[in-house]
C-alpha cells in the first residue's frame, strides 16, 4: 500500500529530547508541527510556544502511555548511546523501546521514527559497501539493542500496519572528528531534514535509512533515504585534508565500520551483580 499525501501531524513526541540530537531536533522541528511533546529523564528548558515538556522515565510503561496520549508520530531517540553492561542496555534500550512501540500502538500513534545506529552493522568490514538489507553485524550489546529495535519496528509494521523508519545514524556532530567519520558523519541540519522527511513522507512502511550527510566517502547505499525525499547538503569531505594529515593508524578496529566499538570492551563483560565466570 502507498499513500500519496503527507499525513497531517498535530502532535509529535520526541523522546531523548534533552540529548545531543534531541536538542538539535527540538530547535529544528519547532513550528513545523503544531505541538512538539519533548520527553526526557533530565530537566529541559521550559516549553516554548507549540511545545510541551515531560520529564519521565521510559522504563515505567505507565509513563510512556501517558506521554503518548494524543500523539500521532513519535521520534524515539532516548537510549544509552554506547556500550554498557547488558542489564543497563536491557532496561534503557530494549524494554524502553518496547514500551514506546507498544504505547504508540495502543494510543493510536501510527508512525515511529526510531534512532537505530550504524553499530547494528558495526562488524561489517570497511572494504564492503552495503545497503539496508545487509546482514546485521552488531559490534556491542548497544548494537544488539539497536538491531532489536529494528526487529521490533518490523513486527509493528507487519502486524499492526504502522509506519516505521529506522535511522542507522552514523556520527552526529557539528563536524566530523576522525578519518572514520569522513564516512559516517551526519551534520545537525541534515539530521533535522532527515527526521522531517521521515515524519512527512506520505508512506514509510518499514524503512531502514542510513543517517548520514552527503559524504563523498560512504560505505552505505541509501535507497530508502531517496524514496522519502531526503536530500542531505553537508559533506564531510570538506574536512578531509585536515583529518587525513599525519600517518595512518594501524588500530585493528579501523578494519570495521563500527570502528572503536568493535574493540574489546570490558565494561560490557560483567554486568553488576553477576560475578565473572570462575570468579
Ligand atoms: C553511535 O551510535 C553513538 O551513539 C555515538 O556516540 C557515536 O559513537 C556514533 O555511533 C559513531 O559511530 O560514531
Tab-separated table of C-alpha atoms and ligand atoms in Angstrom:
chain	number	residue	atom	x	y	z
A	1	UNK	CA	0.000	0.000	0.000
A	2	UNK	CA	1.149	3.524	-0.684
A	3	UNK	CA	-0.358	6.864	0.256
A	4	UNK	CA	0.272	9.920	-1.821
A	5	UNK	CA	-0.316	12.800	0.554
A	6	UNK	CA	1.798	13.830	3.548
A	7	UNK	CA	-0.016	12.962	6.777
A	8	UNK	CA	-1.214	15.924	8.863
A	9	UNK	CA	0.696	15.855	12.143
A	10	UNK	CA	-0.839	17.543	15.125
A	11	UNK	CA	1.385	16.291	17.910
A	12	UNK	CA	4.854	14.739	17.651
A	13	UNK	CA	6.518	13.123	20.657
A	14	UNK	CA	10.313	13.383	20.835
A	15	UNK	CA	11.996	11.081	23.383
A	16	UNK	CA	15.535	11.844	24.484
A	17	UNK	CA	14.752	15.487	23.798
A	18	UNK	CA	17.464	16.790	26.148
A	19	UNK	CA	20.267	14.826	24.452
A	20	UNK	CA	22.654	15.980	21.725
A	21	UNK	CA	20.480	15.039	18.758
A	22	UNK	CA	17.280	15.778	20.679
A	23	UNK	CA	18.313	19.352	21.376
A	24	UNK	CA	19.071	19.969	17.708
A	25	UNK	CA	15.793	18.380	16.609
A	26	UNK	CA	13.852	20.387	19.165
A	27	UNK	CA	15.142	23.612	17.674
A	28	UNK	CA	14.935	22.421	14.075
A	29	UNK	CA	11.415	20.980	14.198
A	30	UNK	CA	9.893	23.807	16.250
A	31	UNK	CA	6.986	25.351	14.395
A	32	UNK	CA	6.933	22.607	11.774
A	33	UNK	CA	4.214	20.704	13.660
A	34	UNK	CA	1.527	22.281	15.819
A	35	UNK	CA	2.715	20.574	19.018
A	36	UNK	CA	6.068	19.030	19.937
A	37	UNK	CA	5.968	16.988	23.137
A	38	UNK	CA	9.501	16.778	24.496
A	39	UNK	CA	10.310	13.918	26.837
A	40	UNK	CA	13.457	13.150	28.766
A	41	UNK	CA	14.562	11.925	32.181
A	42	UNK	CA	16.612	15.136	32.503
A	43	UNK	CA	15.160	18.558	33.140
A	44	UNK	CA	14.974	20.678	29.981
A	45	UNK	CA	14.469	24.311	29.085
A	46	UNK	CA	10.862	25.354	29.742
A	47	UNK	CA	8.387	24.753	26.962
A	48	UNK	CA	8.128	27.477	24.354
A	49	UNK	CA	5.214	28.075	22.043
A	50	UNK	CA	3.993	24.846	20.486
A	51	UNK	CA	5.996	22.744	22.950
A	52	UNK	CA	5.194	20.604	25.965
A	53	UNK	CA	7.885	19.274	28.287
A	54	UNK	CA	7.529	15.919	30.038
A	55	UNK	CA	10.149	14.608	32.473
A	56	UNK	CA	9.623	10.853	32.677
A	57	UNK	CA	11.444	7.543	32.692
A	58	UNK	CA	10.581	5.255	29.781
A	59	UNK	CA	11.292	2.145	31.839
A	60	UNK	CA	7.914	2.689	33.511
A	61	UNK	CA	5.227	1.761	30.980
A	62	UNK	CA	2.549	3.919	32.612
A	63	UNK	CA	4.697	6.999	31.943
A	64	UNK	CA	5.086	6.108	28.299
A	65	UNK	CA	1.416	5.515	27.724
A	66	UNK	CA	0.569	8.824	29.409
A	67	UNK	CA	3.130	10.674	27.271
A	68	UNK	CA	1.696	9.086	24.123
A	69	UNK	CA	-1.826	10.447	24.593
A	70	UNK	CA	-2.948	12.463	21.581
A	71	UNK	CA	0.311	11.826	19.717
A	72	UNK	CA	0.282	10.806	16.062
A	73	UNK	CA	4.021	10.294	15.456
A	74	UNK	CA	6.995	9.534	17.697
A	75	UNK	CA	10.688	10.204	17.224
A	76	UNK	CA	12.345	7.787	19.636
A	77	UNK	CA	15.894	8.847	20.455
A	78	UNK	CA	16.135	8.026	24.158
A	79	UNK	CA	18.679	5.303	24.877
A	80	UNK	CA	22.041	4.598	26.425
A	81	UNK	CA	24.102	5.859	23.457
A	82	UNK	CA	27.028	3.452	23.667
A	83	UNK	CA	28.248	0.260	25.259
A	84	UNK	CA	27.201	-0.552	28.821
A	85	UNK	CA	26.504	-3.548	30.999
A	86	UNK	CA	23.850	-5.753	29.476
A	87	UNK	CA	21.401	-5.174	32.341
A	88	UNK	CA	21.514	-1.423	31.684
A	89	UNK	CA	21.141	-1.833	27.923
A	90	UNK	CA	18.264	-4.201	28.556
A	91	UNK	CA	16.342	-1.725	30.704
A	92	UNK	CA	17.041	1.524	28.855
A	93	UNK	CA	17.243	0.341	25.253
A	94	UNK	CA	15.285	-2.904	24.928
A	95	UNK	CA	12.470	-2.526	27.472
A	96	UNK	CA	12.039	1.223	26.953
A	97	UNK	CA	11.900	0.788	23.173
A	98	UNK	CA	9.264	-1.907	23.522
A	99	UNK	CA	7.281	0.467	25.740
A	100	UNK	CA	7.441	3.168	23.074
A	101	UNK	CA	6.230	0.927	20.241
A	102	UNK	CA	3.509	-0.642	22.339
A	103	UNK	CA	2.241	2.640	23.768
A	104	UNK	CA	2.231	4.109	20.252
A	105	UNK	CA	0.097	1.235	19.043
A	106	UNK	CA	-2.327	1.397	21.948
A	107	UNK	CA	-2.689	5.168	21.784
A	108	UNK	CA	-3.098	5.283	18.015
A	109	UNK	CA	0.210	6.889	17.012
A	110	UNK	CA	0.771	5.416	13.584
A	111	UNK	CA	4.364	6.388	12.871
A	112	UNK	CA	7.634	5.768	14.723
A	113	UNK	CA	10.971	7.222	13.693
A	114	UNK	CA	13.436	5.080	15.583
A	115	UNK	CA	17.027	6.125	16.227
A	116	UNK	CA	18.946	2.983	15.354
A	117	UNK	CA	22.688	3.115	14.815
A	118	UNK	CA	25.450	2.074	12.452
A	119	UNK	CA	26.560	-0.179	15.323
A	120	UNK	CA	23.801	-2.617	14.318
A	121	UNK	CA	26.122	-3.448	11.387
A	122	UNK	CA	29.403	-2.357	13.015
A	123	UNK	CA	31.311	-5.577	12.350
A	124	UNK	CA	30.924	-5.140	8.591
A	125	UNK	CA	34.441	-4.724	7.139
A	126	UNK	CA	35.251	-1.301	5.743
A	127	UNK	CA	36.051	-2.996	2.439
A	128	UNK	CA	32.345	-3.763	1.941
A	129	UNK	CA	29.672	-1.441	0.620
A	130	UNK	CA	26.247	-2.325	1.958
A	131	UNK	CA	22.626	-1.238	1.745
A	132	UNK	CA	19.643	-1.514	4.048
A	133	UNK	CA	19.318	-5.279	3.528
A	134	UNK	CA	22.821	-6.158	4.705
A	135	UNK	CA	23.040	-8.786	7.444
A	136	UNK	CA	23.024	-7.427	10.980
A	137	UNK	CA	26.509	-7.487	12.476
A	138	UNK	CA	26.239	-5.699	15.822
A	139	UNK	CA	29.500	-4.709	17.428
A	140	UNK	CA	28.338	-4.324	21.054
A	141	UNK	CA	25.369	-5.056	23.303
A	142	UNK	CA	24.431	-1.496	22.338
A	143	UNK	CA	24.459	-2.523	18.663
A	144	UNK	CA	22.392	-5.584	19.526
A	145	UNK	CA	19.848	-3.309	21.204
A	146	UNK	CA	19.586	-1.246	18.023
A	147	UNK	CA	19.096	-4.415	15.961
A	148	UNK	CA	16.347	-5.369	18.431
A	149	UNK	CA	14.616	-2.020	17.914
A	150	UNK	CA	14.727	-2.529	14.161
A	151	UNK	CA	13.206	-6.014	14.522
A	152	UNK	CA	10.510	-4.632	16.785
A	153	UNK	CA	9.756	-1.950	14.203
A	154	UNK	CA	9.411	-4.593	11.522
A	155	UNK	CA	6.967	-6.503	13.732
A	156	UNK	CA	4.808	-3.426	14.331
A	157	UNK	CA	4.703	-2.684	10.606
A	158	UNK	CA	3.815	-6.223	9.586
A	159	UNK	CA	1.410	-6.986	12.405
A	160	UNK	CA	-0.194	-3.633	13.090
A	161	UNK	CA	0.303	-1.645	9.888
A	162	UNK	CA	2.393	1.079	11.490
A	163	UNK	CA	4.865	3.226	9.549
A	164	UNK	CA	8.394	2.843	10.903
A	165	UNK	CA	11.703	4.362	9.860
A	166	UNK	CA	14.853	3.006	11.494
A	167	UNK	CA	17.649	5.530	11.189
A	168	UNK	CA	21.054	3.867	11.285
A	169	UNK	CA	22.692	7.033	12.469
A	170	UNK	CA	26.384	7.380	11.708
A	171	UNK	CA	28.355	10.002	13.660
A	172	UNK	CA	26.299	13.028	14.623
A	173	UNK	CA	28.150	16.257	15.327
A	174	UNK	CA	28.982	19.785	14.265
A	175	UNK	CA	31.843	18.399	12.200
A	176	UNK	CA	33.474	15.011	11.564
A	177	UNK	CA	36.132	14.245	14.162
A	178	UNK	CA	38.153	11.370	12.700
A	179	UNK	CA	39.066	9.618	9.459
A	180	UNK	CA	36.253	7.156	10.047
A	181	UNK	CA	33.773	9.988	10.341
A	182	UNK	CA	34.566	11.059	6.789
A	183	UNK	CA	32.311	8.069	6.008
A	184	UNK	CA	29.821	8.284	8.859
A	185	UNK	CA	29.212	11.975	9.595
A	186	UNK	CA	25.687	13.350	9.998
A	187	UNK	CA	25.502	17.126	10.355
A	188	UNK	CA	22.902	18.816	12.562
A	189	UNK	CA	20.979	20.411	9.687
A	190	UNK	CA	20.895	17.156	7.728
A	191	UNK	CA	19.667	15.344	10.851
A	192	UNK	CA	16.732	17.757	11.120
A	193	UNK	CA	15.971	17.328	7.433
A	194	UNK	CA	16.136	13.540	7.685
A	195	UNK	CA	13.753	13.316	10.622
A	196	UNK	CA	11.412	15.833	8.965
A	197	UNK	CA	11.330	13.658	5.828
A	198	UNK	CA	10.505	10.597	7.932
A	199	UNK	CA	7.633	12.432	9.607
A	200	UNK	CA	6.286	13.973	6.408
A	201	UNK	CA	6.668	11.160	3.858
A	202	UNK	CA	3.202	10.060	2.746
A	203	UNK	CA	4.134	6.430	3.297
A	204	UNK	CA	7.012	4.730	5.084
A	205	UNK	CA	6.038	1.099	5.540
A	206	UNK	CA	9.252	-0.233	7.016
A	207	UNK	CA	12.293	1.779	6.011
A	208	UNK	CA	15.911	1.354	7.053
A	209	UNK	CA	17.706	4.587	6.351
A	210	UNK	CA	21.371	5.355	6.952
A	211	UNK	CA	21.595	8.591	8.880
A	212	UNK	CA	24.475	10.305	7.111
A	213	UNK	CA	25.184	13.556	5.315
A	214	UNK	CA	26.057	13.743	1.606
A	215	UNK	CA	29.544	12.408	2.302
A	216	UNK	CA	31.736	11.797	-0.737
A	217	UNK	CA	33.103	8.719	1.022
A	218	UNK	CA	30.486	6.236	2.119
A	219	UNK	CA	30.042	2.561	2.905
A	220	UNK	CA	26.258	2.762	2.699
A	221	UNK	CA	23.823	2.748	-0.211
A	222	UNK	CA	20.733	4.619	0.891
A	223	UNK	CA	17.778	3.952	-1.432
A	224	UNK	CA	15.166	4.433	1.288
A	225	UNK	CA	16.551	7.893	2.037
A	226	UNK	CA	15.956	8.845	-1.581
A	227	UNK	CA	12.492	7.332	-1.543
A	228	UNK	CA	11.383	9.546	1.352
A	229	UNK	CA	12.873	12.649	-0.249
A	230	UNK	CA	15.931	13.145	1.990
A	231	UNK	CA	18.430	15.411	0.231
A	232	UNK	CA	21.415	15.992	2.524
A	233	UNK	CA	23.587	19.009	1.858
A	234	UNK	CA	26.718	18.661	4.003
A	235	UNK	CA	29.772	16.621	3.020
A	236	UNK	CA	32.494	15.500	5.446
A	237	UNK	CA	34.967	15.793	2.590
A	238	UNK	CA	35.303	19.490	3.399
A	239	UNK	CA	37.313	18.341	6.453
A	240	UNK	CA	39.307	15.610	4.686
A	241	UNK	CA	42.625	17.414	4.297
A	242	UNK	CA	42.734	18.182	7.990
A	243	UNK	CA	41.584	14.713	9.101
A	244	UNK	CA	43.891	12.837	6.740
A	245	UNK	CA	47.022	14.759	7.734
A	246	UNK	CA	49.519	12.654	9.652
A	247	UNK	CA	50.328	8.957	9.481
A	248	UNK	CA	47.587	6.330	9.031
A	249	UNK	CA	46.708	4.392	12.152
A	250	UNK	CA	47.182	0.609	12.411
A	251	UNK	CA	44.428	0.239	15.016
A	252	UNK	CA	42.689	-3.070	14.177
A	253	UNK	CA	39.242	-1.607	14.961
A	254	UNK	CA	39.616	0.544	11.843
A	255	UNK	CA	39.031	-2.563	9.757
A	256	UNK	CA	35.357	-2.437	10.658
A	257	UNK	CA	32.643	0.103	10.008
A	258	UNK	CA	31.799	0.349	13.708
A	259	UNK	CA	35.368	1.491	14.410
A	260	UNK	CA	36.212	1.761	18.124
A	261	UNK	CA	33.009	-0.038	19.141
A	262	UNK	CA	34.434	-3.250	17.643
A	263	UNK	CA	37.320	-3.298	20.113
A	264	UNK	CA	37.306	-5.333	23.274
A	265	UNK	CA	35.204	-3.506	25.854
A	266	UNK	CA	35.372	-4.772	29.374
A	267	UNK	CA	32.502	-2.612	30.676
A	268	UNK	CA	30.114	-4.994	28.965
A	269	UNK	CA	31.684	-8.186	30.275
A	270	UNK	CA	30.360	-8.404	33.788
A	271	UNK	CA	27.027	-6.766	34.494
A	272	UNK	CA	26.533	-5.569	38.075
A	273	UNK	CA	25.663	-8.426	40.392
A	274	UNK	CA	26.872	-11.131	38.043
A	275	UNK	CA	30.313	-12.425	39.026
A	276	UNK	CA	32.858	-13.071	36.291
A	277	UNK	CA	32.991	-16.686	35.205
A	278	UNK	CA	35.331	-18.615	37.523
A	279	UNK	CA	35.367	-15.645	39.926
B	1	LIG	C1	26.596	5.843	17.951
B	1	LIG	O1	25.619	5.107	17.797
B	1	LIG	C2	26.865	6.514	19.240
B	1	LIG	O2	25.696	6.815	19.962
B	1	LIG	C3	27.728	7.728	19.098
B	1	LIG	O3	28.217	8.084	20.365
B	1	LIG	C4	28.891	7.525	18.119
B	1	LIG	O4	29.800	6.650	18.656
B	1	LIG	C5	28.376	7.017	16.799
B	1	LIG	O5	27.521	5.913	16.953
B	1	LIG	C6	29.502	6.642	15.822
B	1	LIG	O6	29.524	5.516	15.353
B	1	LIG	O7	30.341	7.493	15.558
